[in-house]
Coordinates of C-alpha atoms in Angstrom, one line a residue:
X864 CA 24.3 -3.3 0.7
X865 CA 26.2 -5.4 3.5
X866 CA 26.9 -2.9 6.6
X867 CA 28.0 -3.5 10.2
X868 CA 25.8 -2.4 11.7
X869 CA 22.5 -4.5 10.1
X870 CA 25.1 -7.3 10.6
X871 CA 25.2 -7.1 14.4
X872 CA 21.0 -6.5 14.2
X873 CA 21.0 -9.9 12.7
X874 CA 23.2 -11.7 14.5
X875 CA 20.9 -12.7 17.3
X876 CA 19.8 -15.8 15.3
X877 CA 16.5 -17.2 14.3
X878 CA 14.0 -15.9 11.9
X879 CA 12.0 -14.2 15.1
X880 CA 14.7 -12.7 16.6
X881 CA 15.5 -9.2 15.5
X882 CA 11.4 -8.9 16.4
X883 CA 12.2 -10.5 19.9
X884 CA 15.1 -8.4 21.0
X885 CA 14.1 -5.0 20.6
X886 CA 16.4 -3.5 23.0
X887 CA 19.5 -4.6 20.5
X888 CA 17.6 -3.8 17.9
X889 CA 16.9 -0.3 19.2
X890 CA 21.5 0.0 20.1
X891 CA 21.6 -0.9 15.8
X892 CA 21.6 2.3 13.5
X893 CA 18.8 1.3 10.3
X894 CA 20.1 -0.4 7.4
X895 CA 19.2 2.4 4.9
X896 CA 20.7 0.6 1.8
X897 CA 18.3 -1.9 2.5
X898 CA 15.6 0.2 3.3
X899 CA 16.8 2.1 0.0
X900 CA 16.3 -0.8 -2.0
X901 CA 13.4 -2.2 -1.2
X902 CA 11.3 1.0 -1.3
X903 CA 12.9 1.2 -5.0
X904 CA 11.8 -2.2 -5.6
X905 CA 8.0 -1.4 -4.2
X906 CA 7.6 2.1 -6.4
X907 CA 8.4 -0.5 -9.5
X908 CA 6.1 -3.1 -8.1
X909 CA 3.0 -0.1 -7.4
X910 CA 3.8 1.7 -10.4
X911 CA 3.0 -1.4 -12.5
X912 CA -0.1 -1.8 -10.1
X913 CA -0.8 2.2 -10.8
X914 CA -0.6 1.5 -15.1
X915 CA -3.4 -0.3 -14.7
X916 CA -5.5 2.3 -13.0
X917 CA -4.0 5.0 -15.1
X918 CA -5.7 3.1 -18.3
X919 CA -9.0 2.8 -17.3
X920 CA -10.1 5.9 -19.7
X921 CA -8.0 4.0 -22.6
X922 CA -9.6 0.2 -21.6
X923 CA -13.1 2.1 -21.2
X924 CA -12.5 3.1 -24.8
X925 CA -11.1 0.0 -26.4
X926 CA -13.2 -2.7 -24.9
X927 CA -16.8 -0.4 -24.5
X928 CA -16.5 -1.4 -20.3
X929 CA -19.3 0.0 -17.9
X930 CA -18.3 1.3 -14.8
X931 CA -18.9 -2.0 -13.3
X932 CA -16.1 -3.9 -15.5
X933 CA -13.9 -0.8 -14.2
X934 CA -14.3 -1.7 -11.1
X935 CA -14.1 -5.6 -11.9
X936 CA -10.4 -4.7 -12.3
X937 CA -9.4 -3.7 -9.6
X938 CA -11.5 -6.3 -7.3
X939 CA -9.5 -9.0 -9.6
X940 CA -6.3 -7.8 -8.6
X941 CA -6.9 -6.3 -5.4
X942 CA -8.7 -9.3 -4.6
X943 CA -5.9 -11.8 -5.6
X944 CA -3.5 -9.8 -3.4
X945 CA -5.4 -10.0 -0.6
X946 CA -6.5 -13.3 -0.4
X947 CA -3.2 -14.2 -0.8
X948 CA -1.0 -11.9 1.5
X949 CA -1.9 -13.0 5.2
X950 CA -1.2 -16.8 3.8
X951 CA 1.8 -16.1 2.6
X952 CA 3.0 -13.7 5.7
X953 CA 1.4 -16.7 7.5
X954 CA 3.9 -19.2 5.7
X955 CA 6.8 -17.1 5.9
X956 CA 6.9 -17.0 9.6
X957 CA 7.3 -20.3 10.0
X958 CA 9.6 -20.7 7.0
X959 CA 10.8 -17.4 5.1
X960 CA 11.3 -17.2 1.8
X961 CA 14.1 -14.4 0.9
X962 CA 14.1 -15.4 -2.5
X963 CA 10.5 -15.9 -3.4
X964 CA 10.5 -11.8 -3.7
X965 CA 11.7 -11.6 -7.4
X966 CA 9.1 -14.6 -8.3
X967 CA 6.4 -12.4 -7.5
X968 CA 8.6 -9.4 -9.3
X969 CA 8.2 -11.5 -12.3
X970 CA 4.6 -12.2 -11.4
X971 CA 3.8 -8.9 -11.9
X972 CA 5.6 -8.8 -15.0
X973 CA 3.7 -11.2 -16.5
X974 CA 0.3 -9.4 -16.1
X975 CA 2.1 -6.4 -17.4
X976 CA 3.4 -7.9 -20.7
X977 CA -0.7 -9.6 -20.5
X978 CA -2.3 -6.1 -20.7
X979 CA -0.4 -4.8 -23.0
X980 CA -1.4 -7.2 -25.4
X981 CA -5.1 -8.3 -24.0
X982 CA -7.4 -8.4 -26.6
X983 CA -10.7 -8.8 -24.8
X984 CA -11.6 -7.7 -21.0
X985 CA -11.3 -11.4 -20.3
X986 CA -7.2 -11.0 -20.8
X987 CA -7.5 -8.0 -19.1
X988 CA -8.5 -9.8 -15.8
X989 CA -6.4 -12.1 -16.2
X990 CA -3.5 -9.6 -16.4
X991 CA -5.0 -7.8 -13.5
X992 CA -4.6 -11.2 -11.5
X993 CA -1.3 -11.9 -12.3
X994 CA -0.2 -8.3 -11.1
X995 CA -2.4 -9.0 -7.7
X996 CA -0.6 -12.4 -7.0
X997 CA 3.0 -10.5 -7.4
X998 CA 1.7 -7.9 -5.2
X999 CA 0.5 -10.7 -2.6
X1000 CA 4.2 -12.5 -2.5
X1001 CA 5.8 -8.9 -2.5
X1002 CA 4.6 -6.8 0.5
X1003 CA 4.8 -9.2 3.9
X1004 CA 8.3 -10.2 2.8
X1005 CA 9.1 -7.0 1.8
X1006 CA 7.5 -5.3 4.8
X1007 CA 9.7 -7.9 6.9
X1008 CA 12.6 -7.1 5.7
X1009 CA 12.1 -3.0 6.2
X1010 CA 11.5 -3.4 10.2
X1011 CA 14.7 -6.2 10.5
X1012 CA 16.6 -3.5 8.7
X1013 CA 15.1 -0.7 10.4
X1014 CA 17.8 -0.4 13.5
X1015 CA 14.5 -0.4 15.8
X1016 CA 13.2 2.8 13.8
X1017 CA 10.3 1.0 12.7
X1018 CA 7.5 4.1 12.2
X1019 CA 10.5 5.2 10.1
X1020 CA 11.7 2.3 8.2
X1021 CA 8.2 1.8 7.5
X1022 CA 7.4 5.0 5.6
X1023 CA 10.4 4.5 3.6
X1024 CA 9.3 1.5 2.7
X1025 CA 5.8 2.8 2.0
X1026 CA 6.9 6.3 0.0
X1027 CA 8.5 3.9 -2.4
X1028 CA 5.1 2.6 -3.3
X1029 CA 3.3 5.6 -3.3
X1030 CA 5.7 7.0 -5.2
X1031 CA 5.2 4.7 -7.8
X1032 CA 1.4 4.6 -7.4
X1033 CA 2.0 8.6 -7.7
X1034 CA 4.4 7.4 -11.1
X1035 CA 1.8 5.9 -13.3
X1036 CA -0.5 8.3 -14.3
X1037 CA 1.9 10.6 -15.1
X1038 CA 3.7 7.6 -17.4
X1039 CA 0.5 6.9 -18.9
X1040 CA 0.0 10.6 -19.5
X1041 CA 3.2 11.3 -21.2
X1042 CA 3.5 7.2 -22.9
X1043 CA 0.3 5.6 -22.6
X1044 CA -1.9 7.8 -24.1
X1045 CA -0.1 9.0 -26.8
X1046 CA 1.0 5.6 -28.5
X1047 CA -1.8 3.0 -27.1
X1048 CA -1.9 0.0 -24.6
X1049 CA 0.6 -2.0 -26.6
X1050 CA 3.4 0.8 -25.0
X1051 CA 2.6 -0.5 -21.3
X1052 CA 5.3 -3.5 -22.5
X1053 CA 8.2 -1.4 -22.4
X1054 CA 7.3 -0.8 -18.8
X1055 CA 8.4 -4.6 -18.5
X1056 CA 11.9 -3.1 -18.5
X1057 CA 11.2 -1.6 -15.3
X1058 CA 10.4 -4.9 -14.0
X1059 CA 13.8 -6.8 -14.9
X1060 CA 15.3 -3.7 -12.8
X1061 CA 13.1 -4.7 -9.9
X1062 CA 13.6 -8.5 -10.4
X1063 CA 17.7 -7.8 -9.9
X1064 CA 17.6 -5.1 -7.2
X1065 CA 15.0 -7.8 -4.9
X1066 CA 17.2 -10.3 -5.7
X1067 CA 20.1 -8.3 -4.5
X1068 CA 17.7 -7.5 -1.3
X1069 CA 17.1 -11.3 -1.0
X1070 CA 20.8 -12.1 -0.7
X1071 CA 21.2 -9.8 2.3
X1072 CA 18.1 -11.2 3.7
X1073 CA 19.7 -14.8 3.3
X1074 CA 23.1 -14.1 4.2
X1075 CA 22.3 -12.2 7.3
X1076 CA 19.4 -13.2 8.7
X1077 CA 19.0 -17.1 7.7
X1078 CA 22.2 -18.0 8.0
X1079 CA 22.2 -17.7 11.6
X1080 CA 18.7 -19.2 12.0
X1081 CA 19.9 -22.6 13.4
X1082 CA 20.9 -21.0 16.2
X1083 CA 18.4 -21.6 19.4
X1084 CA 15.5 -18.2 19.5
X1085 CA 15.2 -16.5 22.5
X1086 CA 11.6 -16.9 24.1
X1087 CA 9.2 -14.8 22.3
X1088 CA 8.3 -11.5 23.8
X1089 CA 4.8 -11.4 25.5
X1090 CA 2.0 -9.3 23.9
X1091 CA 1.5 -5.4 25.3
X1092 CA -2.3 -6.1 26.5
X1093 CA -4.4 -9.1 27.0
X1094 CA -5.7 -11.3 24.0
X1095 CA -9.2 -9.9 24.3
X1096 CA -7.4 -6.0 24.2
X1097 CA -5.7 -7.5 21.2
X1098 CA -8.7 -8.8 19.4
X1099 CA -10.5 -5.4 20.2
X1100 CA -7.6 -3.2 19.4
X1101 CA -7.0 -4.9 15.9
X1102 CA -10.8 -4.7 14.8
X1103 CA -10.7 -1.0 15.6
X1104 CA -7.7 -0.6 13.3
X1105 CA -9.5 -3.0 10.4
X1106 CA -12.2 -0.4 10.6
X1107 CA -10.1 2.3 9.9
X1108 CA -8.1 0.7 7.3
X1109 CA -11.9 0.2 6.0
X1110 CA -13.0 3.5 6.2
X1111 CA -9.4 5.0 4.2
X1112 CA -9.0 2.2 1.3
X1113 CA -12.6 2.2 0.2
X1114 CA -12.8 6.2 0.4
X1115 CA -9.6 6.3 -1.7
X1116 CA -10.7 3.3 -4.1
X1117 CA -13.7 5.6 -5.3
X1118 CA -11.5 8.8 -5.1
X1119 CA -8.7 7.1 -7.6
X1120 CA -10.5 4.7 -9.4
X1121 CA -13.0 7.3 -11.1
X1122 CA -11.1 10.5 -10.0
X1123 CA -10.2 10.8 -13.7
X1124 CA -13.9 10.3 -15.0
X1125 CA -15.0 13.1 -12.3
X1126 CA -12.6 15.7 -13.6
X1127 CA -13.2 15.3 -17.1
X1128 CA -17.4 14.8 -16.9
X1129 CA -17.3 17.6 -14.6
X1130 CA -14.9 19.7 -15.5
X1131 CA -14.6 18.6 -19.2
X1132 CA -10.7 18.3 -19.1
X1133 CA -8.8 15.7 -21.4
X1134 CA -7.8 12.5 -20.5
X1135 CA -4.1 13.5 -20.4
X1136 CA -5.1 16.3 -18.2
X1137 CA -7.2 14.4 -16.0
X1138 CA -4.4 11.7 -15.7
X1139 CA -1.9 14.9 -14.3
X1140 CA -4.6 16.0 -11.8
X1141 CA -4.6 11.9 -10.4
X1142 CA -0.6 12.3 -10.4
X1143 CA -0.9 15.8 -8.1
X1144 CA -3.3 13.4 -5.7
X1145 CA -1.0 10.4 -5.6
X1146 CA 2.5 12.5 -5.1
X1147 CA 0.7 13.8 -2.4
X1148 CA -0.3 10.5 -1.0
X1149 CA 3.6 9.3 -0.9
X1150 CA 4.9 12.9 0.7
X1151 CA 2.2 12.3 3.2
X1152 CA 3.8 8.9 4.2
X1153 CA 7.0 9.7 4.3
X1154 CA 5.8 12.3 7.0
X1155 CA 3.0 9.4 9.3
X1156 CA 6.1 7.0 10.4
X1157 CA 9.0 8.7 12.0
X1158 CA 5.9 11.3 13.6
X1159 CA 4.3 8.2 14.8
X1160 CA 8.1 7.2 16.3
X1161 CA 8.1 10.5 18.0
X1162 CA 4.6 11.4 19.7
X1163 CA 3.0 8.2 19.2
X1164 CA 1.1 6.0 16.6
X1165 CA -2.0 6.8 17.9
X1166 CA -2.5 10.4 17.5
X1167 CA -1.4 9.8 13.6
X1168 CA -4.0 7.8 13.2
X1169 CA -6.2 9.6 14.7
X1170 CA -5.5 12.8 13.0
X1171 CA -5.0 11.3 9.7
X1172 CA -8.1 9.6 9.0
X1173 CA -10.5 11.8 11.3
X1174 CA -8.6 14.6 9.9
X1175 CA -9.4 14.1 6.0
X1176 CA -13.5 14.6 7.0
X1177 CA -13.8 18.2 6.5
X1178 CA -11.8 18.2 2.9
X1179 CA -13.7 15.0 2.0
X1180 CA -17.5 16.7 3.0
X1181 CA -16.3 20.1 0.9
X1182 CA -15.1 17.9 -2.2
X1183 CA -18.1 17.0 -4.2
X1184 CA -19.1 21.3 -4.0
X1185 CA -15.5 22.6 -5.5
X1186 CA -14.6 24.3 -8.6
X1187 CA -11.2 23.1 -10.8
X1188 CA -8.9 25.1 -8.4
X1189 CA -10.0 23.4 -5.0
X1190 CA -10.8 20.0 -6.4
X1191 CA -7.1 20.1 -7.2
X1192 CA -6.5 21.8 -4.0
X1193 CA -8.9 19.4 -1.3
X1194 CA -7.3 16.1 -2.9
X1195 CA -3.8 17.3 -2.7
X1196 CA -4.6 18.2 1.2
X1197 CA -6.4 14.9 1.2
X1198 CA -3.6 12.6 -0.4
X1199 CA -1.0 14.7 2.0
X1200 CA -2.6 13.5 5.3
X1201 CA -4.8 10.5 4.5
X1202 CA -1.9 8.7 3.3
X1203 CA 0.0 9.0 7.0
X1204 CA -2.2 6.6 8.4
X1205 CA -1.3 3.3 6.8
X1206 CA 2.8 3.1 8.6
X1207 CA 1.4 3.9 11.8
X1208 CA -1.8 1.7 11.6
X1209 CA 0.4 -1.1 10.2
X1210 CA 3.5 -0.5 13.1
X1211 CA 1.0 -0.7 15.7
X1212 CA -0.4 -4.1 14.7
X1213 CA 2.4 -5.4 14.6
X1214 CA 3.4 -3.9 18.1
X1215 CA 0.3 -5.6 19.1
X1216 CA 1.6 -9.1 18.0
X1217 CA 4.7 -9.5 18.5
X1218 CA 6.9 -11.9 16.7
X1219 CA 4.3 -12.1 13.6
X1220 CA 5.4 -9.8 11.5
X1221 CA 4.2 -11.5 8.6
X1222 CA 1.1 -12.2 9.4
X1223 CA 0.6 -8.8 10.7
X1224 CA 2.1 -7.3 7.3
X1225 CA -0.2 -9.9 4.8
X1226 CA -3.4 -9.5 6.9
X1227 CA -3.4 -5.5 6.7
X1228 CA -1.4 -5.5 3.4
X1229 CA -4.4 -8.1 2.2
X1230 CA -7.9 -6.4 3.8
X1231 CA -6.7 -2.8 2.9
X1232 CA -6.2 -4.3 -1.2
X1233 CA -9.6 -6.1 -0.2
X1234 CA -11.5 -3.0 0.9
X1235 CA -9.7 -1.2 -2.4
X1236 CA -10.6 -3.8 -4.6
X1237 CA -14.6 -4.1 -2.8
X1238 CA -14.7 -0.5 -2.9
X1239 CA -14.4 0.3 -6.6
X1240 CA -16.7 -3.1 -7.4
X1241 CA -19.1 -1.4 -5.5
X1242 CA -19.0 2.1 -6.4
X1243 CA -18.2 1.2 -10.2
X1244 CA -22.3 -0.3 -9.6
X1245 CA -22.9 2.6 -7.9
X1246 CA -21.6 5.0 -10.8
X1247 CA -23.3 3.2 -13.0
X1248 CA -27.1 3.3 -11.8
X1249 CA -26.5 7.4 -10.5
X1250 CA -23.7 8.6 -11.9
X1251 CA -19.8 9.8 -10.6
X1252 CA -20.9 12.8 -8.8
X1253 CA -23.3 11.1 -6.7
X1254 CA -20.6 8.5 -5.6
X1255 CA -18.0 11.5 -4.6
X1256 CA -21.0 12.6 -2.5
X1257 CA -22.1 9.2 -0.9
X1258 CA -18.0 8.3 -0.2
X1259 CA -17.5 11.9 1.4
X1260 CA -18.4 10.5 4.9
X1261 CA -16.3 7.7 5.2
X1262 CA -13.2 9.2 7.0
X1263 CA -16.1 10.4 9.6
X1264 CA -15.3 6.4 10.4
X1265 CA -12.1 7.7 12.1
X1266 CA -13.3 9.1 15.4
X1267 CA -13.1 4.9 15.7
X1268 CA -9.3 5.4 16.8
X1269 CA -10.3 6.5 20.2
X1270 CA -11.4 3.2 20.9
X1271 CA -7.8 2.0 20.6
X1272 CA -5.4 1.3 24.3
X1273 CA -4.1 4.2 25.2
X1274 CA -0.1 3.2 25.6
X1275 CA 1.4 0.2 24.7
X1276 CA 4.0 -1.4 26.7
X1277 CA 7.7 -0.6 26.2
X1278 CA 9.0 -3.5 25.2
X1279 CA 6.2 -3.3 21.7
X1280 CA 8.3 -1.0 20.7

């Protein structure tokens, strides 16, 4: 995984330097071995994340759960992962941690091997929990580690690191379809296999981090690079993009956390069907970030943004009134360009702040698992007093939220980059 030239990216020094020179960093070609690895390592860690989700049908069976305990779920671990994630990115800019990435591999394993074998909702929680706190110590790190390898391609980098995890997000429902549902929650433990992969390629990924980028991190850091705009500009500039990361996680929390209770009380398909017509979404949702980073490199971050979010309104608005055929249709188009947004929203934070990766990574890595995690507490109530098609109608105005993104600077300065 060792190459020459993420060897010469690194060899400027402290932990804040490959962020601080970006000229060198923008001479070195991306580290895609790295970049390779890691987005392997994140479709295990979100197809773990994505088992859960794909057995809410099966845990609505077996435990008798309302709505409400659906959504419970995922506001345990979404909400563990993002209380969690700007701390730790907090931490580990001051101090990283190469090695802490398989611990929260093994995190995750744990609430795997925990739901497998829950025998009460209670267990199931606590299973959810474990998965969200893996999650928490998984993505600033591992978000880190993409841009130092990225070679200064960071919309790129980015999106490869993100179509790993939609790709395994994308992953579960079809596993669940074809494993799950067939043979019972007790089969989600052979999944733990996957996990012991994940736990030796991120320790792998953890040795490169160490030996090439730690290793040289007594050596004196460069002054840090100045911020693009003024602190105020910042402040503003990063609320706008909070708003939007609002506006996509809790429109997609009620889209994929009930997505397979609309189709089948609508359309009266079966749960294994339902679970492939959540797979079409999510595949869409990782070939739609593989597209939003290196477009955002090209003509700018901002226009992604402001296409991608803005740009889901009129498929969201027709949703709730399709047949079969565009329902499948409208949340393929959905999942292909909603899901572009989150590399360049998350690239320019952290052009905004430069030097603080981490925290940049944890915070919008943490309030966009918050807003999922809120979201389906919320509409899981919701569902529950009207029913599932009144939700998909209330929710169908949120990317409306986008037109937000033209509140955002117009250019940032050079050096961001």
């Amino acid at each position: 995984m060792t190459t020459t030239s993420t060897a010469a990216m690194l060899d400027a020094g402290s932990t804040a330097s490959p962020l601080q020179q970006p000229q060198q960093q923008q001479k070195a070609k991306p580290a895609f071995g790295v970049l390779a690895s890691i987005s392997g390592a994140h479709m295990v860690n979100d197809m773990m994340q994505s088992l859960i989700l794909a057995m809410y049908p099966i845990l609505k069976g077996e435990f008798s759960l309302s709505f409400m305990q659906i959504g419970l779920i995922t506001l345990t671990y979404q909400l563990t992962a993002s209380l969690l994630q700007p701390l730790v990115g907090l931490f580990t800019d001051k101090k990283p941690l190469p090695y802490s990435l398989p611990f929260g591999m093994m995190s995750t394993l744990i609430g795997l091997v925990l739901l497998a074998f829950a025998p009460s909702f209670g267990m199931v929680l606590l299973a959810a929990a474990f998965v969200g706190v893996g999650s928490s110590i998984f993505h600033p790190e591992s978000s880190r580690i993409a841009r130092l390898a990225s070679g200064g391609q960071h919309g790129l980098a980015q999106s490869v690191f993100q179509v790993g995890g939609n790709a395994g997000t994308a992953i579960g429902p079809l596993l669940a379809a074809l494993v799950i549902v067939p043979f019972g929650q007790r089969s989600v433990a052979w999944f733990a296999l996957a996990a012991l992969v994940g736990i030796f390629v991120l320790t792998k990924v953890s040795r490169w981090y160490a030996t090439h980028h730690l290793a040289n991190a007594k050596r004196k850091a460069p002054a840090a690079v100045a911020a693009p705009y003024p602190r105020n500009v910042v402040i503003w500039a990063i609320a706008v993009l909070l708003v939007l990361i609002f506006s996509k996680y809790f429109y997609i929390a009620g889209l994929s956390s009930f997505y397979t209770f609309y189709v089948i009380e609508k359309f009266g398909l079966s749960v294994q069907s339902a679970q492939m017509h959540l797979f079409y979404f999510l595949f869409a949702s990782a070939v739609g970030t593989v597209l939003g980073g290196p477009i955002g490199d090209r003509i700018g971050r901002k226009p992604v943004i402001w296409f991608s979010i803005l740009g889901v309104a009129p498929f969201a608005l027709m949703l709730p009134h399709a047949n079969l055929f565009w329902t499948t249709a409208l949340t393929i188009l959905i999942g292909l360009v909603l899901s572009s947004a989150f590399s360049a929203i998350l690239v320019y934070a952290q052009e905004l702040m430069p030097g603080k990766v981490g925290m940049v990574s944890g915070m919008f890595f943490g309030f966009a698992f918050g807003m999922g995690g809120l979201g389906a507490a919320v509409l899981g109530v919701l569902a529950d007093r009207t029913s599932i098609d009144f939700v998909y109608h209330a929710i169908a105005y949120l990317p409306l939220l986008g037109v937000a993104a033209i509140l955002l600077p117009k250019k940032a300065r050079k050096q961001a980059h």
